[in-house]
Short mmCIF file of C-alpha atoms in Angstrom, two decimals:
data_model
loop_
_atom_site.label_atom_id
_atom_site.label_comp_id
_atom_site.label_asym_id
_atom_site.label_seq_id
_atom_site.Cartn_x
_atom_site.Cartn_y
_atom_site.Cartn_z
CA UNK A 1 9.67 76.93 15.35
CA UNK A 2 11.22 76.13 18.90
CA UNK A 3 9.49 75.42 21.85
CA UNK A 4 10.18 78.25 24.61
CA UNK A 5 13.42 76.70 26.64
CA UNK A 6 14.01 74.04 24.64
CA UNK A 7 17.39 72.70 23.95
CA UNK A 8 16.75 70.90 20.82
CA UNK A 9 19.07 71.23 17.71
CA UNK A 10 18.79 70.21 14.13
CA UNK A 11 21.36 67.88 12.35
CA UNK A 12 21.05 67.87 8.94
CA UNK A 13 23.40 64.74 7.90
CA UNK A 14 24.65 64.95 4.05
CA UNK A 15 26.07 62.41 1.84
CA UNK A 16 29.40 63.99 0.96
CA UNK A 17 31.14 64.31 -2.40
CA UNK A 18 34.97 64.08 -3.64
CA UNK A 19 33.64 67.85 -5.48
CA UNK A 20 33.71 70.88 -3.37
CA UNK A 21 30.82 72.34 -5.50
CA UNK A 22 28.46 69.79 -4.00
CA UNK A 23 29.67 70.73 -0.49
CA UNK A 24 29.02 74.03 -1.10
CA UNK A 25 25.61 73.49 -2.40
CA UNK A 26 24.66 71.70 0.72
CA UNK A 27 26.53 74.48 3.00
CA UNK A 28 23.81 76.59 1.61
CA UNK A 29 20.90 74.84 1.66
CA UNK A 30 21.91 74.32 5.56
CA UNK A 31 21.84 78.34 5.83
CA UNK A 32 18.20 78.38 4.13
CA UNK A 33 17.72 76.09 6.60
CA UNK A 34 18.67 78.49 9.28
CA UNK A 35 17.32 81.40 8.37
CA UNK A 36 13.43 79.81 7.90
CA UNK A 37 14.27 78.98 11.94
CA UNK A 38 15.72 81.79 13.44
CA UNK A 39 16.02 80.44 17.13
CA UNK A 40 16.98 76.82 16.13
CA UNK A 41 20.38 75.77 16.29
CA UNK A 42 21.12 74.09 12.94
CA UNK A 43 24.13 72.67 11.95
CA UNK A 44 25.14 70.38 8.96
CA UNK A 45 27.72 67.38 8.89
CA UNK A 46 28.65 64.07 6.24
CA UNK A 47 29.20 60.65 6.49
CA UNK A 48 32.29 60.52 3.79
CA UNK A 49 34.08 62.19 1.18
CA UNK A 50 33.16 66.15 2.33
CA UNK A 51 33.92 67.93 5.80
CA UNK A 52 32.82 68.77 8.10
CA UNK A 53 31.79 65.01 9.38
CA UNK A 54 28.34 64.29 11.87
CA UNK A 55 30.81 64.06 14.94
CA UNK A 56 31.66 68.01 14.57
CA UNK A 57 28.18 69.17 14.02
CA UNK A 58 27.03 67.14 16.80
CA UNK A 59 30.19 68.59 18.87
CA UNK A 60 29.01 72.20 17.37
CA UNK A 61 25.52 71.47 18.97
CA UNK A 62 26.49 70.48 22.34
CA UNK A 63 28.73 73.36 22.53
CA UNK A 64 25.48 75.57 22.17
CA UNK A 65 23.88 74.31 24.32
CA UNK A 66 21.82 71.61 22.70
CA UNK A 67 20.78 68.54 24.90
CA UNK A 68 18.43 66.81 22.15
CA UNK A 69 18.99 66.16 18.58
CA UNK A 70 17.00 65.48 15.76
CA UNK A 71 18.86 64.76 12.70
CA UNK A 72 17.14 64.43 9.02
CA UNK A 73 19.21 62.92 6.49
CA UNK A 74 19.47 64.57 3.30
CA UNK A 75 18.78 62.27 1.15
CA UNK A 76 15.78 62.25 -1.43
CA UNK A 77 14.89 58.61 -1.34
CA UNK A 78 15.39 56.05 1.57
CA UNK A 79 18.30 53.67 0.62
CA UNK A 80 21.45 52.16 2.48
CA UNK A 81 22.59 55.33 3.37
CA UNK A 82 19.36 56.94 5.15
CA UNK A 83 18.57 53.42 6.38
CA UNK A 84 21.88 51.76 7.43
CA UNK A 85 25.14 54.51 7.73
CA UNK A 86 23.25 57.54 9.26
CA UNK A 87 21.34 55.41 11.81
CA UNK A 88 24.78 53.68 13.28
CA UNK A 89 26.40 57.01 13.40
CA UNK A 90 24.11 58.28 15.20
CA UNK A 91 24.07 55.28 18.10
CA UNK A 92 28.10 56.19 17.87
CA UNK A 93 27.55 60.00 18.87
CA UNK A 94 24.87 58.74 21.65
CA UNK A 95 28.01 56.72 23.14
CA UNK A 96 30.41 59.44 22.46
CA UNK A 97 27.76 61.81 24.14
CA UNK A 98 26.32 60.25 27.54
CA UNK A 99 22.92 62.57 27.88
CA UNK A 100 22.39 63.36 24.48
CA UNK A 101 19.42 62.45 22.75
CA UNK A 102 18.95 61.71 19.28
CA UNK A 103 15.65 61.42 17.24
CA UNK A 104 16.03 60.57 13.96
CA UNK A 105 13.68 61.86 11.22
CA UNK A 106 12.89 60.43 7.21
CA UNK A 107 14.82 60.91 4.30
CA UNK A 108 12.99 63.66 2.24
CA UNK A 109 10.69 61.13 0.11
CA UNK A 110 8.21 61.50 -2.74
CA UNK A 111 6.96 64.58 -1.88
CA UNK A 112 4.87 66.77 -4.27
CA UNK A 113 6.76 69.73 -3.57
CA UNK A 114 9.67 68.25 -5.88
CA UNK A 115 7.87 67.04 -8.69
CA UNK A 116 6.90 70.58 -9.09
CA UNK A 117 10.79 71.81 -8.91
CA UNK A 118 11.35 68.95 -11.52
CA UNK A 119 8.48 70.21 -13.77
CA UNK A 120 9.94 73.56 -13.27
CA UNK A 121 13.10 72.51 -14.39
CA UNK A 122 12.00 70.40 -17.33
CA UNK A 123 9.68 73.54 -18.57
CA UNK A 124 12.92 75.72 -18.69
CA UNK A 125 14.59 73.24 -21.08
CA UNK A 126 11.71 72.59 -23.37
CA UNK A 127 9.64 74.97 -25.17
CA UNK A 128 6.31 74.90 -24.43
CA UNK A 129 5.41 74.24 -28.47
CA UNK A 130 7.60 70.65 -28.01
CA UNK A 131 6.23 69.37 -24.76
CA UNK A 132 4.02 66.83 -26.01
CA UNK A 133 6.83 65.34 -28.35
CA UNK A 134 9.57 65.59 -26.10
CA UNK A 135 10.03 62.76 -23.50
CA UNK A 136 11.86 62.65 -20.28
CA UNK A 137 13.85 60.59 -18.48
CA UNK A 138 14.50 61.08 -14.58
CA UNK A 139 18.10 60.06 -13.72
CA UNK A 140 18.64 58.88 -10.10
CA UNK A 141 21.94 57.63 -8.22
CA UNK A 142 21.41 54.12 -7.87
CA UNK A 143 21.66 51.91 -5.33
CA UNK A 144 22.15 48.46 -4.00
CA UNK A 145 18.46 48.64 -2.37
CA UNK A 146 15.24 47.53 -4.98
CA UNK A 147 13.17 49.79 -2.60
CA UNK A 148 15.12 53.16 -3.25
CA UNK A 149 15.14 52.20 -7.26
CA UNK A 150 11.60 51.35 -7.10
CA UNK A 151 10.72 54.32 -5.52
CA UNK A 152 12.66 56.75 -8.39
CA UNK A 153 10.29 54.40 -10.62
CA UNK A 154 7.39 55.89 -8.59
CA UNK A 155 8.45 59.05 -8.97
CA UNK A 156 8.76 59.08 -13.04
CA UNK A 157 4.88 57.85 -12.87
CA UNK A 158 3.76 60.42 -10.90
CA UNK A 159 5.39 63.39 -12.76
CA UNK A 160 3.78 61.20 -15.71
CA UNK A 161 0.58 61.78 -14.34
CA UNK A 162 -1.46 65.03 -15.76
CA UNK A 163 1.42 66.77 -17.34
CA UNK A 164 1.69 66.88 -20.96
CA UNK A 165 5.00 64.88 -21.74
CA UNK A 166 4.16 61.64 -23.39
CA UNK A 167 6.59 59.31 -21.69
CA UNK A 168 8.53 58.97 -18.82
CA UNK A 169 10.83 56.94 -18.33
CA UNK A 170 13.68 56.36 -15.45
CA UNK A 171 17.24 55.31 -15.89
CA UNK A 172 20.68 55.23 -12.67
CA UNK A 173 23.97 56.44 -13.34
CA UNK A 174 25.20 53.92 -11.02
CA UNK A 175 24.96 49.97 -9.11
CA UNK A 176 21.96 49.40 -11.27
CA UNK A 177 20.49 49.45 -14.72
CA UNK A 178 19.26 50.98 -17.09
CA UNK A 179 22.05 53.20 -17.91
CA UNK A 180 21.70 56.64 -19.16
CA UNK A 181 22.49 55.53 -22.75
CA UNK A 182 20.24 52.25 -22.47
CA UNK A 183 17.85 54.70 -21.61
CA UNK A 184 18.43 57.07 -24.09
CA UNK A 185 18.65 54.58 -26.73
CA UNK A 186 15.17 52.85 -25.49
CA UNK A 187 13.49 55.82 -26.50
CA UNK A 188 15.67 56.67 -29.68
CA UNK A 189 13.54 53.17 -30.62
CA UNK A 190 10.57 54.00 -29.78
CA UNK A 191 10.58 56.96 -32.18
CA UNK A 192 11.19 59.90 -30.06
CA UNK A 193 13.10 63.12 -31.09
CA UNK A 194 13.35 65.06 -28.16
CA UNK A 195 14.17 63.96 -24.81
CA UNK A 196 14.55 66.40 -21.64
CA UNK A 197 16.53 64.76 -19.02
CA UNK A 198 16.25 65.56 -15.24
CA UNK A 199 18.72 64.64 -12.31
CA UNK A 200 17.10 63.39 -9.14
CA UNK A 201 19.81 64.70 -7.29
CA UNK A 202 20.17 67.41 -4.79
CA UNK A 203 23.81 68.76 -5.77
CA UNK A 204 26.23 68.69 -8.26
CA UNK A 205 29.12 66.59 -8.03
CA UNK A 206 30.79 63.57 -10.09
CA UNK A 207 27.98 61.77 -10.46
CA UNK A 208 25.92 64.85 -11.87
CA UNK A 209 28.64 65.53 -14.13
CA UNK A 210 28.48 62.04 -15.76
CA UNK A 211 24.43 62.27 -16.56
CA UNK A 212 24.88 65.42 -18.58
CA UNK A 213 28.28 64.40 -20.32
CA UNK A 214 26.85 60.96 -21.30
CA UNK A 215 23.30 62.98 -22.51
CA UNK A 216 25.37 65.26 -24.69
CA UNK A 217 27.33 62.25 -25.86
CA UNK A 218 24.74 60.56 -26.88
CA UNK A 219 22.73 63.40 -28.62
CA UNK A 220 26.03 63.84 -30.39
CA UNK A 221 26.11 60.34 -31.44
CA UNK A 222 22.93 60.46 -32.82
CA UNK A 223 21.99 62.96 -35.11
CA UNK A 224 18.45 63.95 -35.56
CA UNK A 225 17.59 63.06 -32.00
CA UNK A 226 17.80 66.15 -29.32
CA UNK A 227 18.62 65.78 -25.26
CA UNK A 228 17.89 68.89 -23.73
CA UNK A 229 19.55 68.69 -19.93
CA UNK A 230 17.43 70.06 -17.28
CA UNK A 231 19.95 69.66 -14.60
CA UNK A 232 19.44 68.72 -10.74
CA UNK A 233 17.04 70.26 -7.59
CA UNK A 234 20.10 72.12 -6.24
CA UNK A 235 19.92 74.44 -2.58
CA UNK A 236 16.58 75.07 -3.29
CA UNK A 237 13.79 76.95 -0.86
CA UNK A 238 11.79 74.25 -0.90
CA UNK A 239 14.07 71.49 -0.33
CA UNK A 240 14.93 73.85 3.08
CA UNK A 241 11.02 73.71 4.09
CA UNK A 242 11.33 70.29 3.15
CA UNK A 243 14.14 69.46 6.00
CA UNK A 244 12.30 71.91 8.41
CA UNK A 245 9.26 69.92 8.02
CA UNK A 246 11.26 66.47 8.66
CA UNK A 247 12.34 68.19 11.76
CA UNK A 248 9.28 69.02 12.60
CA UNK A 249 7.95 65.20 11.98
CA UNK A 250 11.07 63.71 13.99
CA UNK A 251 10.17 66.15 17.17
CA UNK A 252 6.42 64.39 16.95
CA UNK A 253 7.48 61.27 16.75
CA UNK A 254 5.52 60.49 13.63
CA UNK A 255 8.12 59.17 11.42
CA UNK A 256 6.63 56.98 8.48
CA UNK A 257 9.58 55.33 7.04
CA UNK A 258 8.57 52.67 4.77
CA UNK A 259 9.23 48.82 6.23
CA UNK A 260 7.25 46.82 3.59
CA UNK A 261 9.65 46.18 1.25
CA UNK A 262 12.29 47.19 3.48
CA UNK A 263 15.78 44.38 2.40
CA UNK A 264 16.41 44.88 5.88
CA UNK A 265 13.33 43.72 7.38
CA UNK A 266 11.77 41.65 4.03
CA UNK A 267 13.76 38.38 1.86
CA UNK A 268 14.02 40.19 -1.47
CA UNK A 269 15.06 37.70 -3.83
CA UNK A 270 18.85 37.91 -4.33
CA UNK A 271 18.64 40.11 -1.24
CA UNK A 272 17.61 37.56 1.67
CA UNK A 273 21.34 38.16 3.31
CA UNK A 274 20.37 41.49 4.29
CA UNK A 275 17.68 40.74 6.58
CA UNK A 276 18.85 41.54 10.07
CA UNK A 277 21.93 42.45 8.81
CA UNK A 278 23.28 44.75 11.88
CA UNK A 279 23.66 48.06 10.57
CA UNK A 280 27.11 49.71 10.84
CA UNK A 281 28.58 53.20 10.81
CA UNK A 282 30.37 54.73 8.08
CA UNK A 283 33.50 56.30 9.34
CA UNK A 284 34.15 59.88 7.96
CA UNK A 285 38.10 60.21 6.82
CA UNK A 286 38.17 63.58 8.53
CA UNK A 287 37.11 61.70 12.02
CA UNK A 288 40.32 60.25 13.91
CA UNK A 289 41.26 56.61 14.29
CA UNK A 290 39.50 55.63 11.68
CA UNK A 291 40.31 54.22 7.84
CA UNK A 292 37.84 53.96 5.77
CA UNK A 293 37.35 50.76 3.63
CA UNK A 294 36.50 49.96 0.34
CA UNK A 295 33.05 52.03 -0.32
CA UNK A 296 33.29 53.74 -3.50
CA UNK A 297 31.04 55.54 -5.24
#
């Protein structure tokens, strides 16, 4: 996994979460991380909410040794965060750390390797005698960027695709609708009885919470009509090979992020402000000097 003498180290840059269960999860998949690379020096930081932030990993790092970073960010689809936050913080380390280099690698993407954890997950919440009357609807953060949304909408296609459940359908917990119980109630019309729904989400945490309390709310609202949850991807093995092969990517310098419909680079309409927008650092509350304002998830 690392070149003989080299001095390069992996950052792998999390989100953060007001619930310790969510740091936790990500503590962990960082160790799967680590153990698929004995010889790598991997360490994991956040942006907000959860410490430890990117300025002590990327202390932790130097400290060992490394002289060259690549950082993925944990994130499943490109938005704000992956494309804005994580990219400024970096430049801030580079000026904290004359001599360090940083290369910066792609969020973790549409990548076939979790549609299969998400059919896996869907298959242990519906029988296999219901599958082809149950539909299910993929749940995903929101955001304030159409390309991240559209891309969750890409997603519910292409777990559509050959599998056995006759609709898919998408819905965001958050910044953008449909809601889970606009969702829910879309198919309630269209005559289905059964619904399985999924989390795109790595971790637990508030937000996680919310999808399955609303589901259960609404199947409890409605009698008749059955929401099975199927819950969220979790530390999983394959999410680790997953960052390990971002790493991998970054160190080649073939990073494919997507700029076509990019609001930073394209005039969305309603979004034509962001273009060229100069992209700014979040600052952790755990870092000194620094208050944190207004972002709320």
């Amino acid at each position: 996994m690392k070149p003989e003498g080299s001095d390069v180290g992996l950052l792998v840059v999390g989100h953060g979460s007001r619930d310790p269960r969510a740091a936790g999860e990500f503590r962990r998949l960082v160790g799967a991380v680590r153990e698929r690379a004995p010889g790598l020096a991997v360490e994991g930081g956040f942006i907000e909410l959860s410490p430890p932030p990117v300025s002590e990993a990327v202390r932790s790092l130097v400290e060992g040794g490394v002289r060259s970073i690549a950082a993925v960010p944990l994130m499943l689809l490109a938005a704000g965060h992956a494309k804005d936050d994580i990219p400024a913080t970096l430049v801030r380390e580079r000026l904290t750390h004359p001599g360090l280099s940083f290369r910066y690698g792609r969020a973790l993407g549409i990548r076939p390797e979790l549609l299969e954890l998400v059919d896996e997950r869907i298959r242990a919440a519906v029988p296999e005698g219901e599958r082809e009357e149950t539909a299910v609807l993929l749940v995903g953060r929101g955001s304030s960027d159409p390309d991240a949304n559209s891309d969750l909408a890409k997603v519910a296609r292409l777990f559509y695709e050959g599998r056995p459940y006759p609709l898919v359908e998408h819905a965001f917990v958050s910044l953008t609708p449909p809601d889970v119980p606009t969702a829910l109630e879309k198919l309630r019309r269209l005559g289905f009885h059964r619904v399985a729904v999924f989390s795109y989400f790595l971790f637990t945490g508030v937000l996680e919470e919310r999808i399955r309390h609303q589901s259960a709310s609404f199947a409890a609202e409605h009698p008749g009509f059955g929401v099975s949850y199927a819950g969220y991807f979790g530390p999983e093995a394959r999410v680790a090979d997953l960052v390990l092969e971002r790493y991998r990517e970054a160190l080649r310098g073939d990073i494919r992020m997507n700029c076509d419909v990019c609001v930073h680079r394209v005039a969305l309409p309603g979004f034509e402000e962001k273009v060229g927008a100069p992209a700014t650092p979040h600052y952790h509350p755990d870092e000194p000097g620094h208050h944190h304002h207004g972002h709320h998830h």
